[in-house]
Short mmCIF file of C-alpha atoms and ligand atoms in Angstrom, two decimals:
data_model
loop_
_atom_site.label_atom_id
_atom_site.label_comp_id
_atom_site.label_asym_id
_atom_site.label_seq_id
_atom_site.Cartn_x
_atom_site.Cartn_y
_atom_site.Cartn_z
CA ARG U 1209 270.97 63.84 93.08
CA THR U 1210 271.23 61.78 96.21
CA LYS U 1211 273.89 58.77 95.92
CA PHE U 1212 272.84 55.53 97.60
CA LYS U 1213 275.75 53.26 98.88
CA GLY U 1214 275.42 49.96 97.11
CA GLY U 1215 275.59 46.41 99.22
CA ASN U 1216 275.37 46.23 103.13
CA GLY U 1217 276.80 50.09 103.98
CA TYR U 1218 275.53 51.65 107.15
CA SER U 1219 274.83 54.84 105.17
CA PHE U 1220 272.37 55.31 102.57
CA PHE U 1221 274.27 58.81 101.06
CA ASP U 1222 277.78 59.13 100.24
CA PRO U 1223 279.14 61.62 102.70
CA LYS U 1224 282.02 62.71 100.82
CA GLN U 1225 279.36 64.79 98.78
CA GLN U 1226 277.29 66.61 101.35
CA THR U 1227 277.05 67.86 105.19
CA LEU U 1228 276.74 65.73 107.79
CA LEU U 1229 273.67 68.07 108.40
CA GLU U 1230 272.40 67.73 104.88
CA ILE U 1231 272.64 63.99 105.05
CA LYS U 1232 270.54 64.13 108.33
CA THR U 1233 267.66 66.30 106.77
CA GLU U 1234 267.50 64.13 103.82
CA LEU U 1235 267.43 60.90 105.91
CA GLU U 1236 264.91 62.43 108.25
CA SER U 1237 262.58 63.06 105.15
CA GLU U 1238 263.11 60.11 103.70
CA ILE U 1239 261.79 58.26 106.75
CA ILE U 1240 258.79 60.67 106.84
CA ARG U 1241 258.21 59.96 103.00
CA ALA U 1242 258.45 55.97 103.94
CA ILE U 1243 255.84 56.56 106.61
CA GLU U 1244 253.48 57.95 104.35
CA GLY U 1245 254.13 56.05 101.84
CA ASP U 1246 253.28 53.03 103.84
CA GLU U 1247 256.53 51.17 103.42
CA PHE U 1248 257.23 49.91 107.00
CA CYS U 1249 255.50 46.94 108.39
CA ALA U 1250 256.12 44.22 111.39
CA HIS U 1251 257.34 40.70 110.24
CA PHE U 1252 256.46 37.74 112.94
CA GLN U 1253 259.16 35.36 114.26
CA PRO U 1254 257.39 32.29 116.29
CA GLN U 1255 258.28 31.36 120.00
CA VAL U 1256 258.01 27.92 120.96
CA ASP U 1257 258.44 26.29 124.12
CA VAL U 1258 260.64 23.36 124.65
CA ASN U 1259 258.13 20.76 123.57
CA GLY U 1260 257.61 23.01 120.42
CA LYS U 1261 254.14 24.05 121.06
CA VAL U 1262 254.01 27.73 119.90
CA SER U 1263 253.55 30.21 122.76
CA GLY U 1264 253.94 33.65 120.88
CA ALA U 1265 255.93 35.51 118.49
CA GLU U 1266 258.19 38.51 118.20
CA ALA U 1267 257.41 41.55 116.00
CA LEU U 1268 260.23 42.89 114.17
CA ILE U 1269 260.24 45.82 112.17
CA ARG U 1270 260.88 45.98 108.38
CA TRP U 1271 261.47 48.55 105.96
CA ASN U 1272 260.54 47.73 102.38
CA HIS U 1273 262.32 50.32 100.36
CA PRO U 1274 261.40 51.21 96.99
CA THR U 1275 264.84 50.53 95.69
CA LYS U 1276 267.04 49.35 98.14
CA GLY U 1277 264.74 46.31 99.03
CA LEU U 1278 264.25 45.50 102.69
CA VAL U 1279 266.50 47.68 104.57
CA PRO U 1280 267.37 45.87 108.44
CA PRO U 1281 266.44 47.50 111.46
CA TYR U 1282 269.99 48.67 112.78
CA GLN U 1283 269.97 51.04 109.51
CA PHE U 1284 267.33 53.01 110.65
CA ILE U 1285 266.06 52.46 114.25
CA PRO U 1286 268.87 54.27 115.75
CA LEU U 1287 268.17 57.22 113.04
CA ALA U 1288 264.31 57.33 113.88
CA GLU U 1289 265.02 57.46 117.58
CA GLN U 1290 267.43 60.75 116.98
CA PHE U 1291 264.66 62.08 114.91
CA GLY U 1292 262.04 61.37 117.11
CA LEU U 1293 260.16 59.37 114.98
CA ILE U 1294 260.12 56.20 116.60
CA GLN U 1295 256.99 56.52 118.38
CA LYS U 1296 255.35 56.58 114.63
CA LEU U 1297 257.35 53.60 113.75
CA GLN U 1298 255.96 51.61 117.05
CA ASN U 1299 252.64 52.61 116.38
CA ILE U 1300 252.92 50.67 112.94
CA VAL U 1301 254.44 47.75 114.61
CA LEU U 1302 251.71 47.70 117.37
CA ARG U 1303 249.02 47.86 114.88
CA ASP U 1304 250.45 45.15 112.65
CA ILE U 1305 250.05 42.98 116.14
CA CYS U 1306 246.72 44.02 116.51
CA LEU U 1307 245.75 42.96 112.57
CA LEU U 1308 247.69 39.79 112.98
CA LEU U 1309 245.94 39.00 116.48
CA LYS U 1310 242.43 39.53 114.71
CA GLU U 1311 243.24 37.28 111.96
CA LEU U 1312 244.81 34.71 113.90
CA SER U 1313 241.26 34.94 115.86
CA LYS U 1314 239.34 34.43 112.64
CA HIS U 1315 241.47 31.71 111.11
CA ALA U 1316 243.30 29.76 113.88
CA ILE U 1317 244.09 28.46 117.25
CA ILE U 1318 245.39 30.90 119.71
CA PRO U 1319 246.61 29.15 122.47
CA PRO U 1320 246.19 30.17 126.02
CA ASN U 1321 248.73 32.67 126.99
CA TYR U 1322 250.01 33.29 123.30
CA ARG U 1323 251.49 36.70 123.27
CA ILE U 1324 253.37 38.94 120.81
CA ALA U 1325 256.46 40.66 121.70
CA ILE U 1326 257.23 44.30 120.67
CA ASN U 1327 260.81 46.02 120.84
CA MET U 1328 260.49 49.20 122.81
CA ALA U 1329 263.03 51.99 122.49
CA GLN U 1330 264.69 53.80 124.82
CA ASN U 1331 263.39 57.21 124.50
CA GLN U 1332 259.88 55.43 123.82
CA PHE U 1333 259.84 53.76 127.00
CA ASN U 1334 260.80 56.84 129.44
CA SER U 1335 257.82 58.80 127.94
CA PRO U 1336 255.03 59.36 130.18
CA THR U 1337 252.51 59.20 127.29
CA LEU U 1338 253.62 55.88 126.47
CA LYS U 1339 250.59 53.77 128.53
CA ASN U 1340 247.79 55.65 127.01
CA GLU U 1341 249.65 55.52 123.62
CA LEU U 1342 249.62 51.63 123.94
CA ILE U 1343 246.32 51.34 125.11
CA SER U 1344 244.38 53.58 122.68
CA ILE U 1345 245.79 51.50 119.75
CA LEU U 1346 244.71 48.45 121.55
CA ASN U 1347 241.56 49.72 122.11
CA GLU U 1348 240.84 50.62 118.49
CA TYR U 1349 241.42 46.66 117.64
CA GLN U 1350 239.81 45.33 121.13
CA VAL U 1351 243.17 43.81 121.75
CA SER U 1352 243.99 43.07 125.36
CA PRO U 1353 247.53 43.92 126.86
CA HIS U 1354 247.58 40.44 128.16
CA GLN U 1355 248.58 39.52 124.81
CA ILE U 1356 251.50 42.16 124.42
CA MET U 1357 255.02 41.37 125.79
CA LEU U 1358 257.04 44.32 126.14
CA GLU U 1359 260.78 43.88 125.25
CA ILE U 1360 263.04 46.11 127.08
CA THR U 1361 266.86 46.06 127.25
CA GLU U 1362 269.33 46.17 130.46
CA SER U 1363 270.09 50.10 129.89
CA MET U 1364 266.34 51.15 129.98
CA LEU U 1365 266.26 49.65 133.70
CA SER U 1366 269.55 50.96 134.55
CA LYS U 1367 268.32 54.60 134.40
CA ASP U 1368 266.11 56.00 136.97
CA LEU U 1369 265.11 52.92 139.64
CA SER U 1370 261.74 54.57 141.02
CA TYR U 1371 260.39 55.91 137.85
CA THR U 1372 260.95 52.81 135.77
CA VAL U 1373 259.50 50.62 138.64
CA GLN U 1374 256.44 52.87 138.31
CA GLN U 1375 256.32 52.95 134.87
CA MET U 1376 256.56 49.01 134.49
CA HIS U 1377 253.87 48.52 137.45
CA GLU U 1378 251.80 50.66 135.88
CA LEU U 1379 251.90 48.82 132.65
CA LYS U 1380 251.60 45.69 133.98
CA ALA U 1381 248.46 46.64 135.83
CA GLN U 1382 246.91 46.94 132.47
CA GLY U 1383 247.70 43.52 131.56
CA PHE U 1384 251.28 43.79 129.75
CA THR U 1385 254.13 41.65 130.86
CA PHE U 1386 258.05 42.36 130.06
CA SER U 1387 260.86 40.74 128.65
CA ILE U 1388 264.51 41.86 129.31
CA ASP U 1389 266.02 41.67 125.65
CA ASP U 1390 269.61 40.74 124.83
CA PHE U 1391 269.78 39.65 128.43
CA GLY U 1392 273.64 39.49 129.57
CA THR U 1393 275.14 41.54 127.02
CA GLY U 1394 274.15 44.99 128.97
CA TYR U 1395 274.86 45.95 132.71
CA SER U 1396 272.29 45.03 134.91
CA CYS U 1397 272.46 45.48 138.53
CA LEU U 1398 271.80 42.13 139.56
CA SER U 1399 271.45 43.35 142.91
CA THR U 1400 268.46 45.24 141.64
CA LEU U 1401 266.93 43.09 138.92
CA HIS U 1402 264.60 41.37 141.68
CA ALA U 1403 262.89 45.13 141.82
CA TYR U 1404 261.74 45.46 138.19
CA PRO U 1405 258.47 43.46 137.90
CA VAL U 1406 259.80 41.39 134.96
CA ASP U 1407 258.30 38.17 133.43
CA GLU U 1408 261.18 36.71 131.44
CA LEU U 1409 265.03 37.11 130.72
CA LYS U 1410 265.54 36.51 127.11
CA ILE U 1411 269.13 35.04 126.69
CA ASP U 1412 271.32 37.05 123.75
CA LYS U 1413 272.02 35.11 120.88
CA SER U 1414 275.85 35.26 121.61
CA PHE U 1415 275.48 33.14 124.58
CA ILE U 1416 273.88 30.72 122.42
CA ASP U 1417 276.36 30.75 119.72
CA ASN U 1418 278.54 29.44 122.21
CA ILE U 1419 276.68 27.26 124.23
CA GLU U 1420 278.45 24.06 123.14
CA ASN U 1421 281.64 25.21 124.41
CA VAL U 1422 281.65 23.76 128.06
CA GLN U 1423 284.24 25.84 129.46
CA THR U 1424 283.12 29.35 127.97
CA GLY U 1425 279.70 29.08 126.76
CA LEU U 1426 277.55 26.78 128.62
CA PRO U 1427 278.39 28.06 132.25
CA ILE U 1428 277.29 31.50 131.43
CA VAL U 1429 273.75 30.27 129.80
CA GLU U 1430 273.43 28.15 132.95
CA THR U 1431 273.87 30.90 135.53
CA ILE U 1432 271.30 33.05 133.31
CA ILE U 1433 269.01 30.04 133.35
CA ASN U 1434 269.23 29.69 137.04
CA LEU U 1435 268.98 33.50 137.81
CA ALA U 1436 265.67 33.38 136.28
CA LYS U 1437 264.46 30.23 137.78
CA ASN U 1438 265.57 32.25 141.31
CA LEU U 1439 263.84 35.26 140.57
CA ASN U 1440 260.55 32.96 139.49
CA ILE U 1441 260.69 34.39 136.10
CA SER U 1442 260.71 32.68 132.67
CA VAL U 1443 263.74 32.12 130.63
CA MET U 1444 264.03 32.44 126.37
CA ALA U 1445 266.39 31.91 124.06
CA GLU U 1446 266.77 33.95 121.02
CA GLY U 1447 269.11 33.03 117.76
CA VAL U 1448 268.66 29.12 118.38
CA GLU U 1449 269.82 27.82 114.99
CA THR U 1450 270.75 24.22 115.55
CA GLU U 1451 269.22 20.74 117.02
CA LYS U 1452 272.03 20.58 119.37
CA GLN U 1453 271.58 24.06 120.80
CA PHE U 1454 268.03 23.48 121.22
CA SER U 1455 268.59 20.06 123.13
CA ILE U 1456 271.16 21.52 125.42
CA LEU U 1457 268.73 24.21 126.08
CA LYS U 1458 266.00 21.80 126.81
CA GLU U 1459 268.23 19.77 129.28
CA LYS U 1460 269.00 22.72 131.01
CA LYS U 1461 265.39 23.43 131.25
CA THR U 1462 265.10 26.97 129.18
CA ASP U 1463 261.29 27.71 128.84
CA GLY U 1464 261.11 28.98 125.59
CA ILE U 1465 263.16 29.40 122.26
CA GLN U 1466 262.99 31.79 118.90
CA GLY U 1467 265.37 31.21 115.92
CA TYR U 1468 265.65 29.92 112.85
CA LEU U 1469 265.62 26.45 113.63
CA VAL U 1470 261.99 27.09 114.49
CA ALA U 1471 261.69 29.84 111.93
CA LYS U 1472 262.69 33.14 110.66
CA PRO U 1473 260.62 36.15 110.84
CA MET U 1474 257.90 35.72 108.12
CA PRO U 1475 255.54 38.71 106.36
CA ALA U 1476 251.93 38.32 108.64
CA GLU U 1477 250.34 36.17 106.08
CA ASP U 1478 253.22 33.45 105.89
CA TYR U 1479 253.41 33.70 109.65
CA ILE U 1480 249.60 32.81 110.03
CA THR U 1481 249.95 29.88 107.60
CA TRP U 1482 252.53 28.66 109.38
CA HIS U 1483 250.81 28.88 112.73
CA GLN U 1484 247.54 27.52 111.18
CA GLY U 1485 250.10 24.17 110.20
CA VAL U 1486 251.39 23.98 113.83
CA THR U 1487 248.47 24.43 115.81
CA ASN U 1488 245.91 22.40 113.49
CA SER U 1489 248.01 19.42 113.56
P1 LIG J 606 266.07 41.63 118.56
O1 LIG J 606 264.92 42.27 119.20
O2 LIG J 606 267.53 41.04 119.57
O3 LIG J 606 265.71 40.71 117.59
C1 LIG J 606 266.35 39.55 117.53
C2 LIG J 606 267.32 39.43 115.96
O4 LIG J 606 267.70 38.50 115.62
C3 LIG J 606 266.41 39.85 114.69
O5 LIG J 606 266.89 40.51 113.91
C4 LIG J 606 266.17 38.78 114.23
O6 LIG J 606 265.71 38.52 112.57
C5 LIG J 606 267.14 37.84 114.54
N1 LIG J 606 267.43 36.38 114.54
C6 LIG J 606 266.41 35.60 115.24
N2 LIG J 606 266.70 34.37 115.15
C7 LIG J 606 267.79 34.48 114.20
C8 LIG J 606 268.98 33.34 114.39
O7 LIG J 606 268.74 32.07 114.30
N3 LIG J 606 270.01 33.49 113.69
C9 LIG J 606 270.18 34.81 113.17
N4 LIG J 606 271.38 34.78 112.61
N5 LIG J 606 269.34 35.70 113.40
C10 LIG J 606 268.44 35.31 113.98
P2 LIG J 606 266.27 41.90 112.94
O8 LIG J 606 264.87 41.53 112.73
O9 LIG J 606 267.42 42.36 112.36
O10 LIG J 606 266.46 43.08 114.46
C11 LIG J 606 267.74 43.33 115.04
C12 LIG J 606 267.34 44.18 116.07
O11 LIG J 606 266.87 45.56 115.86
C13 LIG J 606 266.14 43.97 117.03
O12 LIG J 606 267.22 42.89 117.64
C14 LIG J 606 266.06 44.92 117.94
O13 LIG J 606 266.51 45.61 118.89
C15 LIG J 606 265.60 46.21 116.60
N6 LIG J 606 264.01 45.93 116.76
C16 LIG J 606 263.62 45.28 115.73
N7 LIG J 606 262.55 45.58 115.43
C17 LIG J 606 262.03 46.94 116.29
C18 LIG J 606 260.95 47.47 116.42
O14 LIG J 606 259.77 47.51 115.98
N8 LIG J 606 261.51 48.66 117.49
C19 LIG J 606 262.25 48.73 118.02
N9 LIG J 606 262.67 49.66 118.86
N10 LIG J 606 263.58 48.12 117.54
C20 LIG J 606 263.38 46.90 116.81
MG1 LIG J 607 251.34 48.72 106.98
MG1 LIG J 608 263.75 41.56 120.47
MG1 LIG J 609 267.70 40.10 121.42
#
């Protein structure tokens, strides 16, 4: 009955055949079905320092759909947020992170300060129960919050300053660290940035793509790096694809690198093999 759109179309269903409400209801039950069917999992993309030493990884959710194959996050994360299902998905990602850390501790070397980053959704980050939910899952697996970095976006900082600062301090007191994802693409208020207990700025890929342009690209990247240094926080570049980009970032004293140049996001088993390969040599 339901028509799936082929190719990379945004929508799952043919909008001409159904009302918007019908489409939403079907998508919602499709996501619920997929959660119950264990179709979601996290993939992991390595993060390294400028000397190539592994420093962590980012967990990125994937939907392994029985007929559509791997569905990228932009096609379902916003919907899951709308349907109030994002917390369920995040719990799957966090559990996958815990399982990976357990496996790594058995089979590989975990460098000091090694962390796995998890992307936070807006309405989830504002939830007063967030801390307890995160802690209870970590406790199940005996994983320390020191091994988890929470990625938030600039838009989450621009809401209620005092509430957000308090929420962040409570999470930091547990050992969690914070990264601002896609930095430079939102509207951070630079005058209040110092008020937030942030550990890392993550330079958005769009700036890295343009880094070789000394007039329009490089100055922006340098500005973000200097901003991070002045605030005494570290700076990670995301979406690094070429040796040239890497060498510029190294020269400009970026702390960390993530991108296809190092490795693409991988299923946990492949990540473990990759991690063993670079830490055991
Ligand atoms: P993001 O957090 O900024 O993640 C980086 C995205 O860039 C990932 O796309 C990653 O696969 C891609 N990427 C990394 N290096 C390169 C590169 O060198 N070249 C290119 N072309 N791409 C690169 P992905 O996995 O499709 O995720 C897209 C976005 O979806 C993420 O952007 C994040 O905002 C969101 N997302 C992913 N997983 C989760 C999750 O578990 N929870 C939430 N709330 N959002 C998530
Ligand atoms: Mg699973
Ligand atoms: Mg991210
Ligand atoms: Mg990003």
